Coordinates of C-alpha atoms in Angstrom, one line a residue:
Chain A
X78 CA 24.4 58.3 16.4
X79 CA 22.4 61.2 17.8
X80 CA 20.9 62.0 14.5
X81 CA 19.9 58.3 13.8
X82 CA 18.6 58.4 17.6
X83 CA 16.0 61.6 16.8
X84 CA 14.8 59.8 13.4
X85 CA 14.0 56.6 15.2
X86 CA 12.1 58.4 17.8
X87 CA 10.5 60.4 14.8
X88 CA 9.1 57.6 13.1
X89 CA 8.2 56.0 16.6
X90 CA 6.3 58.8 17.1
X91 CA 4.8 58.8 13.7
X92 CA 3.8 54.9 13.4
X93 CA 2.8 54.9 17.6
X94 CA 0.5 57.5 16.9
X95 CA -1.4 56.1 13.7
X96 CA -1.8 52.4 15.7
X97 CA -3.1 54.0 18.9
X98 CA -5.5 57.1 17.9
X99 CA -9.0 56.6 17.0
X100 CA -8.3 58.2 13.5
X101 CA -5.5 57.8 11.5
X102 CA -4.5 60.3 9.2
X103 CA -1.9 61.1 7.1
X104 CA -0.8 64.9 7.5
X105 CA 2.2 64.5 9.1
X106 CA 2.9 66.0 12.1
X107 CA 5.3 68.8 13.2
X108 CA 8.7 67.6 13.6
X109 CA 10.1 68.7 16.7
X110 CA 13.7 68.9 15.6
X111 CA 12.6 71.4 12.9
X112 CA 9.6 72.6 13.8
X113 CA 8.1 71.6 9.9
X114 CA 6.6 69.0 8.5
X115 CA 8.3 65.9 7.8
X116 CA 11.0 64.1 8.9
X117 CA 15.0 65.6 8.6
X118 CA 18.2 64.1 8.3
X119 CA 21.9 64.5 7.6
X120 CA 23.6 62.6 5.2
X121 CA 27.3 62.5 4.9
X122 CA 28.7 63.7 1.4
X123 CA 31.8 62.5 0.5
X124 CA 33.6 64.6 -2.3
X125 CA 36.8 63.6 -4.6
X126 CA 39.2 65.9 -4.1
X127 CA 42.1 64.4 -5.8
X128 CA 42.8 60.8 -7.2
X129 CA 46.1 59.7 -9.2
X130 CA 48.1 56.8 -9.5
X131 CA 52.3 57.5 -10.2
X132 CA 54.5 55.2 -11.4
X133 CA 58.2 54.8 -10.3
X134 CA 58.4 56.4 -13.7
X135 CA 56.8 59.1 -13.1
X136 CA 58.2 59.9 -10.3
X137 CA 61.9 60.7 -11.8
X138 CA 60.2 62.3 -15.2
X139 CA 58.0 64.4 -14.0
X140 CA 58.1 68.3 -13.5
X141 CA 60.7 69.3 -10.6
X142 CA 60.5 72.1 -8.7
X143 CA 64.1 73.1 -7.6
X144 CA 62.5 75.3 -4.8
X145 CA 62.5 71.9 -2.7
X146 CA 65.7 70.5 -3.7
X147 CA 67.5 71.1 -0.3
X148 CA 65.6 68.8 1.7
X149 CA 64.7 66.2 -1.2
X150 CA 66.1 62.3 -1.5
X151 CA 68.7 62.6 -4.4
X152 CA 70.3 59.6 -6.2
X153 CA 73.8 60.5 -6.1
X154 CA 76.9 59.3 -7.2
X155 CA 80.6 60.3 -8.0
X156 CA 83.7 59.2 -8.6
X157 CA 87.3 60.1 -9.1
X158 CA 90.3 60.3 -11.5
X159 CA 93.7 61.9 -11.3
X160 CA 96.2 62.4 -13.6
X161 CA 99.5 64.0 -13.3
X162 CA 101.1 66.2 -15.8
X163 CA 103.9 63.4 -16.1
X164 CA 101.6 61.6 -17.9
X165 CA 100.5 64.7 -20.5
X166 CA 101.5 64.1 -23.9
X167 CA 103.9 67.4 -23.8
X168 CA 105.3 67.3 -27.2
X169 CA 108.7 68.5 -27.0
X170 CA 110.9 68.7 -30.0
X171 CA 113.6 65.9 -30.1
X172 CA 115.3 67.0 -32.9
X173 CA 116.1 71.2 -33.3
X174 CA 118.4 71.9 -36.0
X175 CA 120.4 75.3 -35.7
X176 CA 121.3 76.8 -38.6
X177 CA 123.1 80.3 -37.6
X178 CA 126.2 80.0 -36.1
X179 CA 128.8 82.1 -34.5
X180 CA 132.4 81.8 -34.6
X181 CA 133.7 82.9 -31.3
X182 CA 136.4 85.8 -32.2
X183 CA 138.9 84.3 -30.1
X184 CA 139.3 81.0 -32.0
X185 CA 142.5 79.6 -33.6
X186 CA 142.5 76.5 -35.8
X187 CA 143.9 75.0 -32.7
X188 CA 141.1 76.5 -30.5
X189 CA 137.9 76.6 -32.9
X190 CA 134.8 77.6 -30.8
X191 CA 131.3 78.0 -32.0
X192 CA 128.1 79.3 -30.3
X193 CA 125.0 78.6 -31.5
X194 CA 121.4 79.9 -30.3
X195 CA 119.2 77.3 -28.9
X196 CA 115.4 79.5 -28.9
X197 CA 113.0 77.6 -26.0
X198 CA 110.0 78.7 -29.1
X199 CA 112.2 76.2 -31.4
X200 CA 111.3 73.9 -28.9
X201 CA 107.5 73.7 -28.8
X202 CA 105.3 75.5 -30.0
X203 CA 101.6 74.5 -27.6
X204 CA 102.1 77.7 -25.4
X205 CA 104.9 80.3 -24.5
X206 CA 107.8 78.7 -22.7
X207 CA 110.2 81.0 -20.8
X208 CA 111.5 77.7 -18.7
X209 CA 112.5 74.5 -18.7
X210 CA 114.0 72.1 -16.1
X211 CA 114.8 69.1 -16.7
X212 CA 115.7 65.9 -14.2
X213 CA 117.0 63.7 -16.7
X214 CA 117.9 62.8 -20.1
X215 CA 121.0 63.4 -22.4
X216 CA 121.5 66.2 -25.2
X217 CA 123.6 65.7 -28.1
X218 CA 125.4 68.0 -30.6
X219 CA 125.9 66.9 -34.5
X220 CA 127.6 68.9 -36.8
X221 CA 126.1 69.5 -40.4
X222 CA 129.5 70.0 -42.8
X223 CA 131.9 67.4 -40.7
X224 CA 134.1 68.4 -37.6
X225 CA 134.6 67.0 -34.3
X226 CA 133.2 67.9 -31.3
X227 CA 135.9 67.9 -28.1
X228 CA 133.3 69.6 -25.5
X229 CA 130.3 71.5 -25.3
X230 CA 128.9 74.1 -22.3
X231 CA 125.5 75.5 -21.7
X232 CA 124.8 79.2 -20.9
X233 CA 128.4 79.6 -19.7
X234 CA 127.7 77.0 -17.4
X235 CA 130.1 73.7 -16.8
X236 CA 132.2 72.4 -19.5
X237 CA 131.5 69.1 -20.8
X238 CA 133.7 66.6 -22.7
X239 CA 132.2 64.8 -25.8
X240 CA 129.2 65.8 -28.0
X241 CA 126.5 65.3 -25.1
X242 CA 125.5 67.1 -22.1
X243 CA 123.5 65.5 -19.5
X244 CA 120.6 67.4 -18.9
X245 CA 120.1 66.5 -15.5
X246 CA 119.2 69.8 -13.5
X247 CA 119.6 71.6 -16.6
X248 CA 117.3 74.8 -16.7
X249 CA 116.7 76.2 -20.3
X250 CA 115.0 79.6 -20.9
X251 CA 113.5 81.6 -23.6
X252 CA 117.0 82.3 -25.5
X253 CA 120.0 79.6 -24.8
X254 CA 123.7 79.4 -26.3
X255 CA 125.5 76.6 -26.4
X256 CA 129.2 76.8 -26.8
X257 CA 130.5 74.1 -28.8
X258 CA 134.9 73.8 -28.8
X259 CA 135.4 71.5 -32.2
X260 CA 138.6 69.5 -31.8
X261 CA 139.7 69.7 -35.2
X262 CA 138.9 73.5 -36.6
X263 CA 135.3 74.0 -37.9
X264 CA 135.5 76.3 -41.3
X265 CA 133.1 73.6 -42.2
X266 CA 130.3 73.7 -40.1
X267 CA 127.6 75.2 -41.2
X268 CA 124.7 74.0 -38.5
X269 CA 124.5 71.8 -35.7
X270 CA 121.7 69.5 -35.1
X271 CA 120.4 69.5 -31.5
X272 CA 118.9 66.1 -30.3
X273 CA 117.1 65.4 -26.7
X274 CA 117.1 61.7 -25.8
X275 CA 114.4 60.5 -23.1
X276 CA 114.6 63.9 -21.6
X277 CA 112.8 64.3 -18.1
X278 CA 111.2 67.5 -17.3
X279 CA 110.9 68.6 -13.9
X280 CA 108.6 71.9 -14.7
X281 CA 108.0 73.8 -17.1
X282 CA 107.5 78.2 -17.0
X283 CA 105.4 80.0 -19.2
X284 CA 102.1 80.7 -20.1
X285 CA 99.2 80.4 -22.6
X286 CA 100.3 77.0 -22.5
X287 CA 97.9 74.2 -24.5
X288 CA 97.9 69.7 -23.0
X289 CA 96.2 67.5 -24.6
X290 CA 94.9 65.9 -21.2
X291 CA 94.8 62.3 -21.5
X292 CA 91.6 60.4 -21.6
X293 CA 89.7 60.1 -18.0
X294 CA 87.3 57.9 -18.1
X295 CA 84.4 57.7 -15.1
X296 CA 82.6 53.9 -14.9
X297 CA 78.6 54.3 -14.2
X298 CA 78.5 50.7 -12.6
X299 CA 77.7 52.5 -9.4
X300 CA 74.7 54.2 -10.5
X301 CA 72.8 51.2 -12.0
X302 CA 72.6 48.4 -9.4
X303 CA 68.9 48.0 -10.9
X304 CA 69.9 48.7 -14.5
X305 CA 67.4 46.3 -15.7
X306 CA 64.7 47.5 -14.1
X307 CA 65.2 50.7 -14.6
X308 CA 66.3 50.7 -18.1
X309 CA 62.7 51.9 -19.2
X310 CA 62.6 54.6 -17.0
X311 CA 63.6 58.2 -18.2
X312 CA 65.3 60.6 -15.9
X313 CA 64.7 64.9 -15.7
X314 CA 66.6 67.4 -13.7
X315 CA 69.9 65.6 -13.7
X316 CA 72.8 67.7 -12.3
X317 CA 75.5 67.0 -13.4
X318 CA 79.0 68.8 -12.3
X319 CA 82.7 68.2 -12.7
X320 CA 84.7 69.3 -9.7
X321 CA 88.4 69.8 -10.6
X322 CA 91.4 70.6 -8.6
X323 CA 94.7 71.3 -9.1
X324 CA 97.6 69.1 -6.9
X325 CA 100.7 71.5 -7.1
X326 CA 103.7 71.6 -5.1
X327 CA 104.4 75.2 -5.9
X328 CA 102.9 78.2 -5.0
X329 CA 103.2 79.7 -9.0
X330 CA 100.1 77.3 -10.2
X331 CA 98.4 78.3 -13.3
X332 CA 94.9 79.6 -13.7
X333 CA 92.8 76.7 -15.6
X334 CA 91.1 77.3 -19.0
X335 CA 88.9 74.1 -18.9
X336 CA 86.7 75.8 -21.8
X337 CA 88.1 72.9 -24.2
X338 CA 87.3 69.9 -22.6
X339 CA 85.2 68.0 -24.2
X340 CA 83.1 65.5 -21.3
X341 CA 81.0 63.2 -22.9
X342 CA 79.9 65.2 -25.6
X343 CA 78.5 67.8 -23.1
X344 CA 78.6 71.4 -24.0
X345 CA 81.3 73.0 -21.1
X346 CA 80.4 76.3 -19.8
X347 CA 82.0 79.4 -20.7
X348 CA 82.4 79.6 -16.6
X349 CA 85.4 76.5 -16.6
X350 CA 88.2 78.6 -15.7
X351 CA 89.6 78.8 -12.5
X352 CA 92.8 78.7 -10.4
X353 CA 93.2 76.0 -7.6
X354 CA 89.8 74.3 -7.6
X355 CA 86.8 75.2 -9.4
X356 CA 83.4 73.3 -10.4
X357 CA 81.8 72.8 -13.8
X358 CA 78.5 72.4 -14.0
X359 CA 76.8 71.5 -17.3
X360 CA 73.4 71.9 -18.3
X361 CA 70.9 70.0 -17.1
X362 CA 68.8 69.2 -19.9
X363 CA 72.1 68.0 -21.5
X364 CA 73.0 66.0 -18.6
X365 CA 69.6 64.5 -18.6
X366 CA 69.8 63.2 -22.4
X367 CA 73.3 62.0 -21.4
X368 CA 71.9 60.0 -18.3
X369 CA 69.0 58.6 -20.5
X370 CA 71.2 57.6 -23.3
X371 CA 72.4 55.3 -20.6
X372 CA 76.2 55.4 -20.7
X373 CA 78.5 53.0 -19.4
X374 CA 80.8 55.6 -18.5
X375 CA 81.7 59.2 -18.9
X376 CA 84.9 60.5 -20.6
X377 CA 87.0 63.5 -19.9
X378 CA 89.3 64.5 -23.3
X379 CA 89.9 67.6 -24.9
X380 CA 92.7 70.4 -24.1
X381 CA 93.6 72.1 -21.0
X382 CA 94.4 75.6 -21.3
X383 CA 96.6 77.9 -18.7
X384 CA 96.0 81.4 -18.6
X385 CA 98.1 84.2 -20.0
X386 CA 100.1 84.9 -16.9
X387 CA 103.6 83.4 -16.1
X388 CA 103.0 80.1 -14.1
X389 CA 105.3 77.0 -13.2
X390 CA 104.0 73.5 -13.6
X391 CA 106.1 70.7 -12.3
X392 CA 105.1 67.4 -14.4
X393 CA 104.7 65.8 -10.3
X394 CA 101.3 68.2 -10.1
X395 CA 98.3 66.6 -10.9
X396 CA 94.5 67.4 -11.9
X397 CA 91.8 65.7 -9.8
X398 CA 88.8 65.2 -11.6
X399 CA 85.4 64.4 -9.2
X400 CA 82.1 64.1 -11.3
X401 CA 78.9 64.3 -9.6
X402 CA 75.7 63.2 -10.8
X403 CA 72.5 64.3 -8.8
X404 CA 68.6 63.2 -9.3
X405 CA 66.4 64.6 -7.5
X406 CA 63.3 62.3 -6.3
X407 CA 60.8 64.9 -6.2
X408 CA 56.9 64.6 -8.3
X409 CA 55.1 67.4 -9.1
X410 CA 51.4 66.4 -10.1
X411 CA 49.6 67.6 -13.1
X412 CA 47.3 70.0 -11.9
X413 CA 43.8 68.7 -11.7
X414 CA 40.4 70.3 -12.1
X415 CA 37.7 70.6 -9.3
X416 CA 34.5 69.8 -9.2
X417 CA 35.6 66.2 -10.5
X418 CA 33.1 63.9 -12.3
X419 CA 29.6 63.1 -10.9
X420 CA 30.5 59.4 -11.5
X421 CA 32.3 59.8 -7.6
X422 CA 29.2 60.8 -6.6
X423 CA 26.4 58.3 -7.5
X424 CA 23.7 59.5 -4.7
X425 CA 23.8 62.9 -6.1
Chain B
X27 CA 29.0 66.6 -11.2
X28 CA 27.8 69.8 -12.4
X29 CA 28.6 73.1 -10.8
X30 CA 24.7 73.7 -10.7
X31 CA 24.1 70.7 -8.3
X32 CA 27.2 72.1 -6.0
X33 CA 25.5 75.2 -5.8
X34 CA 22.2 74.4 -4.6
X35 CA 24.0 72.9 -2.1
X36 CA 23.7 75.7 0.3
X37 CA 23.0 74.0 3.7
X38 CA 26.2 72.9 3.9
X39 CA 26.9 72.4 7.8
X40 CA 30.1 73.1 9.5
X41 CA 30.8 69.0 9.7
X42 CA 34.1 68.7 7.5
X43 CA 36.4 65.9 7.5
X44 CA 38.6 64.6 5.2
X45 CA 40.8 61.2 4.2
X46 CA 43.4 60.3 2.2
X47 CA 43.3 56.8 1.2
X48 CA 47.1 55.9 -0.3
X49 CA 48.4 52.7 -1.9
X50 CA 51.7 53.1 -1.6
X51 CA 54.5 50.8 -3.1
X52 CA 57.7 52.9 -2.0
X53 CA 60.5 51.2 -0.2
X54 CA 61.3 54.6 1.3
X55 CA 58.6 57.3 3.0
X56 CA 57.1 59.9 1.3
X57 CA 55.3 63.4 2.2
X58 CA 52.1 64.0 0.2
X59 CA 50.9 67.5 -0.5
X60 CA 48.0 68.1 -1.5
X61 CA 46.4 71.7 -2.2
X62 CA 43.1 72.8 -3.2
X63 CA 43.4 76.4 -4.5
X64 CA 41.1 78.8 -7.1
X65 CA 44.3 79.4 -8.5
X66 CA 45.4 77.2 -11.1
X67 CA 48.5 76.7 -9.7
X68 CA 47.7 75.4 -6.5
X69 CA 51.1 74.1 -5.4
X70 CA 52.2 77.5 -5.9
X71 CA 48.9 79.3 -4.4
X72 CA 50.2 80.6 -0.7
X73 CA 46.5 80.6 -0.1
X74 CA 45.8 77.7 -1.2
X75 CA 44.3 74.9 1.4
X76 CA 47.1 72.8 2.1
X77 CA 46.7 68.7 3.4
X78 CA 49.9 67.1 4.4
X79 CA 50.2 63.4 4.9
X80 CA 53.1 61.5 5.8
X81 CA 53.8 57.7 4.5
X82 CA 56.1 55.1 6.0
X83 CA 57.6 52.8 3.4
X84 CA 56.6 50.1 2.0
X85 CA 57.5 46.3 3.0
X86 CA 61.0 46.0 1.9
X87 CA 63.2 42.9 1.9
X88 CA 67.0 42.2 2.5
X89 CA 67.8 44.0 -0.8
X90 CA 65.6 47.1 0.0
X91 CA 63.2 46.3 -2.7
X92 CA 59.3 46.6 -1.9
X93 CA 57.4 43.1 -1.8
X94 CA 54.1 44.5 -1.5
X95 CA 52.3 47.8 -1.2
X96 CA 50.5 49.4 1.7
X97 CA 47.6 50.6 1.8
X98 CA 46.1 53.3 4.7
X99 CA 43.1 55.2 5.0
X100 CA 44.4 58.8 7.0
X101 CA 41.8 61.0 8.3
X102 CA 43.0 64.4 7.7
X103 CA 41.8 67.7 9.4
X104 CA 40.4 70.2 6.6
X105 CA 40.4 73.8 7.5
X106 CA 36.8 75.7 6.6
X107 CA 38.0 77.4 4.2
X108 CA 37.7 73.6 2.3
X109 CA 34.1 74.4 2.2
X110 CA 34.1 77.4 0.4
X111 CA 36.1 76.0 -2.5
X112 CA 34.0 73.2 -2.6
X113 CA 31.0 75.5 -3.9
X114 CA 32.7 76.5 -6.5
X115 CA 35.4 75.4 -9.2
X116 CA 38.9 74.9 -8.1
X117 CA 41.7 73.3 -8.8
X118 CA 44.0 70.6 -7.0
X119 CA 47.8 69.5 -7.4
X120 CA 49.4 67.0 -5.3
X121 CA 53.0 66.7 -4.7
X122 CA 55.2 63.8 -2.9
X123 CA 58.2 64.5 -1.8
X124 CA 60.5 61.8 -0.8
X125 CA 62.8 63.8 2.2
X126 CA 66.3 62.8 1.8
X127 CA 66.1 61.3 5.8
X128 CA 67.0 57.8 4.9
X129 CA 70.1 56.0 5.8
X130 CA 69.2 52.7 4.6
X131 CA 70.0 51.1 1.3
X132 CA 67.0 50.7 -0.5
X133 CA 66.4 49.8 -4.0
X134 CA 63.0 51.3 -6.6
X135 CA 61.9 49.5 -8.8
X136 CA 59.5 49.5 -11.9
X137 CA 57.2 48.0 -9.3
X138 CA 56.8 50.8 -7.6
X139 CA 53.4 53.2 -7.2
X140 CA 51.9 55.5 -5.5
X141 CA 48.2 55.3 -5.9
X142 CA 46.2 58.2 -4.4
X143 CA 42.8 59.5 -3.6
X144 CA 41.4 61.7 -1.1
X145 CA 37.9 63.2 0.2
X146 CA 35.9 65.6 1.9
X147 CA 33.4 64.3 3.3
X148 CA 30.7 66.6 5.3
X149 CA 27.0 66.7 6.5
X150 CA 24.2 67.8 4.7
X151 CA 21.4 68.7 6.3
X152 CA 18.2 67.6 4.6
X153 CA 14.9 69.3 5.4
X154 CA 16.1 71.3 8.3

């Protein structure tokens, strides 16, 4: 306002001047703001410094800078599945047939005893077993060559009538004998034939042990309220992390060779081994594709590994699985180029 | 504009204002960097002149969904250094950050934008 003020009195001056004096002329008089000829002014010059339109779109695809991640709006969500090792696939043997025999030294034809070697490694073969108990389920003894069996007894323990042995609070190791008493002589025998109906393990010992986990399956409902308005838009820097614990009721748990799982496809770190509870995070670009591929859910399979040192799982302990799946809401521009176009500027 | 007509400029007075004008279709609040910097990473330029603006959401409705956009013109402070760059070639970068300070449910949409410009605007003295 002050500079539009000194112009008008300028020009006042200028025009008052010319009407009054006897002679007007047309040098122009000495501007007493300046102290030259001619009128001054200031105009205001208004200069682009940035202009750019983002799109929702953009705003999940473009470059992220992980230096602000801590205090950026993430869409998150995660979920969680358990599964206890009563529900692994173990693989037992049912049927172990036990071809070397021993005549016990003391047997008559009236008292015929046999012992035969019952090898835990005979049993299964997905790890080294030094232990099993079991909480239920019934053995039975068959003998190949024809004989009778009057009552069987397990490492020395209790003596029991009959062909079967309950196997209720049975604990088998690495190397077992069974003593067999045959009701009728046994110059026959030649093998017995081992057979485990519906057994129930309680825990098993060992190590280097190998499950086939069964499948865990993670629904995505949660993270697409607005599928269908966002199924055009592409997501970046997706984290993506599988956060797995171990529910055991003993203090012998195993260390966890997660290296073999296979989770959607996604490439598991050489890092996925742990004891207790441990995290897998998988790459990002590779969580990313996943994410835009637009799943319905994610899927846990593959094998879970325990670590070369003696450990005791009890088929009650049980594997929480928590995915986690992260994006960041954060836009870095393009960078832009200054000076901008004169096109801004039409009064230059 | 040419960089010959910037540098004749010379009488560039100490007058120096900026604005952001935003139209901004967010149902959640945003911070808007932006940075003017010789370098050509300006974001990453601890030098670099540095603007921040703060946006409040957009109009939302029950579902957290915008229904319209809003638009503000922001006058922003520039510090002087503004008018040295603006002699000479430079670069900008502008970043929005969306801090994670919401508790509300809101929903984005394919609707959404954030439509940006800003300006320096300053005096020239003509004739003086």
């Amino acid at each position: 306002m002050v500079i539009a003020c000194v112009e008008r009195a300028y020009i006042l001056h200028y025009l008052s001047h010319c009407a009054w004096s006897s002679s007007c002329y047309f040098s122009l008089p000495v501007n007493p703001v300046t102290g030259r000829s001619g009128p001054s002014w200031q105009v205001p010059l208004s200069i682009p410094l940035i202009a750019t339109e983002l799109s929702i779109e953009d705003l999940l695809k473009e470059v992220y800078s992980p230096d602000f991640a801590e205090d950026v709006l993430k869409s998150e969500f995660s979920g969680t599945s358990t599964f206890s090792f009563a529900d692994v696939e173990l693989g037992l043997k049912e049927e172990i047939e036990i071809d070397e025999i021993d005549i016990d030294p003391s047997s008559t034809p009236d008292d015929f005893v046999i012992k035969a070697k019952l090898m835990l490694a005979d049993l299964w073969d997905k790890g080294t077993l030094e232990a099993v108990t079991f909480q239920g389920g019934t053995l039975t003894i068959s003998l190949d060559g024809g004989g009778s069996i009057e009552s069987i007894s397990l490492n020395g323990g209790q003596t029991q009538s009959g062909s079967s042995l309950s196997l209720n609070g049975v604990t088998f190791v690495s190397e077992n004998e069974l003593t067999i008493k045959l009701a009728n002589g046994g110059s026959n025998v030649e093998g017995v034939t081992v057979r485990f109906y519906e057994p129930e393990i309680a825990s098993i010992t060992g190590h280097s042990f190998e499950f086939t986990i069964p499948a865990q399956e993670f629904e995505l409902d949660s993270y697409s309220p607005e599928k269908e308005e966002f199924e055009k838009l592409t997501f970046s820097n997706v984290e993506l992390s599988l956060l797995v614990r171990y529910k055991g009721v003993g203090t012998n748990t195993p260390t966890l060779d997660l290296r073999a799982l296979d989770v959607s496809g996604l490439t598991t770190p050489d890092t996925a081994v742990f004891s207790g509870e441990g995290e897998i995070v998988f790459d990002s670009e590779e969580a990313t594709n996943l994410l835009n591929s637009r799943p319905d859910q994610i899927t846990v399979t593959g094998v879970l590994k325990t670590g070369n040192k003696s450990s005791t799982i009890h088929l009650s302990d049980a594997l929480e699985m928590e995915y986690s799946i992260v994006i960041p809401l954060i836009l870095l521009s393009p960078r832009i180029s200054w000076p901008m176009r004169a096109r801004y500027l039409p009064w230059i | 504009m040419s960089q010959a007509s910037l540098d004749g400029l010379k009488d560039l007075t100490t007058s120096l204002r900026g604005e952001v004008e935003l139209d901004y279709r967010l149902p959640i609040g945003a911070v808007v960097d932006i940075y003017l910097s010789r370098s050509e990473t300006p974001a990453s330029d601890p030098d670099a002149v540095h603007v921040r603006v703060t946006i409040d959401p957009a109009p939302v409705n029950e579902m957290g969904r915008t229904t319209t956009s809003s638009k503000e013109q922001i006058p922003v402070e520039l510090p002087k250094e503004t008018g040295d760059l603006l002699r000479e070639g430079a670069y900008a970068q502008v970043r929005i950050t969306i801090p994670n300070t919401a508790n509300a449910v809101v929903s984005f949409t394919n609707q959404d934008y954030v439509k940006l410009m800003a300006w320096a605007e300053l005096l020239i003295a003509v004739n003086k």
